[in-house]
Amino acid sequence: MLNSDLVALGGLALSAFLAATLLPGGSEAVFAGVLALRPELSFAALVTATLANTAGGMSTYLLGRLLPRKEATPRLAAVRRWGSLALVLSWVPLIGDALCAAAGVLRLNWIACLAWMALGKGLRYAAIAWALA
């Protein structure tokens, strides 16, 4: 792998991680740019973006987990009802960060949260890659 490949994937990883935190931003344009400019990195880009975006989502989960436990509000009740499966939607703009934080506040099983979150985020990047192919 060339240094330029590592720079491209590193930039993608940073973008994907930050996009999944409470900070505003998106990584889809960076992902699409890597695919357009370096199509030979498609699989590596898909894996990198999925892992980094999932790590960012899990950091939001951890922040929620660090908050004091409180009574379930109506917003938390929906996440409690669906459990960690709700995190398949963690990629959705605006609600995704809230879902990750709510899962942490509710102390949902972190392994299940990680798995569902990674699935949803990976499918989103795979759909983008497919649409651009």
PDB file of C-alpha atoms in Angstrom, residues 14-74:
ATOM      1  CA  LEU A  14     -11.017  10.679  10.551  1.00  0.00           C
ATOM      2  CA  SER A  15     -13.992  11.991   8.608  1.00  0.00           C
ATOM      3  CA  ALA A  16     -16.067   8.882   9.336  1.00  0.00           C
ATOM      4  CA  PHE A  17     -15.195   8.909  13.049  1.00  0.00           C
ATOM      5  CA  LEU A  18     -15.990  12.591  13.534  1.00  0.00           C
ATOM      6  CA  ALA A  19     -19.211  12.313  11.512  1.00  0.00           C
ATOM      7  CA  ALA A  20     -20.493   9.701  13.966  1.00  0.00           C
ATOM      8  CA  THR A  21     -19.845  11.804  17.049  1.00  0.00           C
ATOM      9  CA  LEU A  22     -21.943  14.676  18.328  1.00  0.00           C
ATOM     10  CA  LEU A  23     -19.947  17.009  16.067  1.00  0.00           C
ATOM     11  CA  PRO A  24     -21.715  18.089  12.874  1.00  0.00           C
ATOM     12  CA  GLY A  25     -20.475  16.699   9.595  1.00  0.00           C
ATOM     13  CA  GLY A  26     -20.803  13.872   7.145  1.00  0.00           C
ATOM     14  CA  SER A  27     -18.391  11.372   5.690  1.00  0.00           C
ATOM     15  CA  GLU A  28     -20.340  10.341   2.611  1.00  0.00           C
ATOM     16  CA  ALA A  29     -18.654  12.914   0.352  1.00  0.00           C
ATOM     17  CA  VAL A  30     -15.186  11.852   1.510  1.00  0.00           C
ATOM     18  CA  PHE A  31     -16.108   8.189   1.005  1.00  0.00           C
ATOM     19  CA  ALA A  32     -17.449   8.929  -2.489  1.00  0.00           C
ATOM     20  CA  GLY A  33     -14.298  10.920  -3.272  1.00  0.00           C
ATOM     21  CA  VAL A  34     -12.023   8.058  -2.271  1.00  0.00           C
ATOM     22  CA  LEU A  35     -14.083   5.665  -4.408  1.00  0.00           C
ATOM     23  CA  ALA A  36     -13.975   8.010  -7.397  1.00  0.00           C
ATOM     24  CA  LEU A  37     -10.277   8.831  -7.184  1.00  0.00           C
ATOM     25  CA  ARG A  38      -8.975   5.483  -5.947  1.00  0.00           C
ATOM     26  CA  PRO A  39     -11.384   2.726  -7.080  1.00  0.00           C
ATOM     27  CA  GLU A  40      -8.771   0.082  -6.220  1.00  0.00           C
ATOM     28  CA  LEU A  41      -9.283   1.059  -2.565  1.00  0.00           C
ATOM     29  CA  SER A  42     -13.036   0.368  -2.645  1.00  0.00           C
ATOM     30  CA  PHE A  43     -13.025  -2.576  -0.246  1.00  0.00           C
ATOM     31  CA  ALA A  44     -10.463  -0.990   2.082  1.00  0.00           C
ATOM     32  CA  ALA A  45     -12.478   2.242   2.043  1.00  0.00           C
ATOM     33  CA  LEU A  46     -15.691   0.385   2.866  1.00  0.00           C
ATOM     34  CA  VAL A  47     -14.060  -1.396   5.812  1.00  0.00           C
ATOM     35  CA  THR A  48     -12.260   1.743   7.012  1.00  0.00           C
ATOM     36  CA  ALA A  49     -15.354   3.943   6.866  1.00  0.00           C
ATOM     37  CA  THR A  50     -17.507   1.314   8.590  1.00  0.00           C
ATOM     38  CA  LEU A  51     -15.020   0.702  11.410  1.00  0.00           C
ATOM     39  CA  ALA A  52     -14.281   4.389  12.004  1.00  0.00           C
ATOM     40  CA  ASN A  53     -17.942   5.434  11.849  1.00  0.00           C
ATOM     41  CA  THR A  54     -18.860   2.626  14.240  1.00  0.00           C
ATOM     42  CA  ALA A  55     -16.070   3.705  16.609  1.00  0.00           C
ATOM     43  CA  GLY A  56     -17.452   7.243  16.547  1.00  0.00           C
ATOM     44  CA  GLY A  57     -20.939   5.946  17.308  1.00  0.00           C
ATOM     45  CA  MET A  58     -19.595   3.878  20.176  1.00  0.00           C
ATOM     46  CA  SER A  59     -17.900   6.974  21.600  1.00  0.00           C
ATOM     47  CA  THR A  60     -21.335   8.619  21.709  1.00  0.00           C
ATOM     48  CA  TYR A  61     -22.712   5.450  23.331  1.00  0.00           C
ATOM     49  CA  LEU A  62     -19.969   5.732  25.974  1.00  0.00           C
ATOM     50  CA  LEU A  63     -20.797   9.385  26.629  1.00  0.00           C
ATOM     51  CA  GLY A  64     -24.422   8.381  27.159  1.00  0.00           C
ATOM     52  CA  ARG A  65     -23.334   5.608  29.471  1.00  0.00           C
ATOM     53  CA  LEU A  66     -21.342   8.055  31.575  1.00  0.00           C
ATOM     54  CA  LEU A  67     -24.431  10.198  32.181  1.00  0.00           C
ATOM     55  CA  PRO A  68     -26.305   9.557  35.412  1.00  0.00           C
ATOM     56  CA  ARG A  69     -29.069   7.039  34.983  1.00  0.00           C
ATOM     57  CA  LYS A  70     -32.518   8.610  34.895  1.00  0.00           C
ATOM     58  CA  GLU A  71     -36.121   7.688  34.349  1.00  0.00           C
ATOM     59  CA  ALA A  72     -37.063   6.759  30.816  1.00  0.00           C
ATOM     60  CA  THR A  73     -38.514   9.721  28.983  1.00  0.00           C
ATOM     61  CA  PRO A  74     -40.822   9.126  26.009  1.00  0.00           C
TER      62      PRO A  74
END
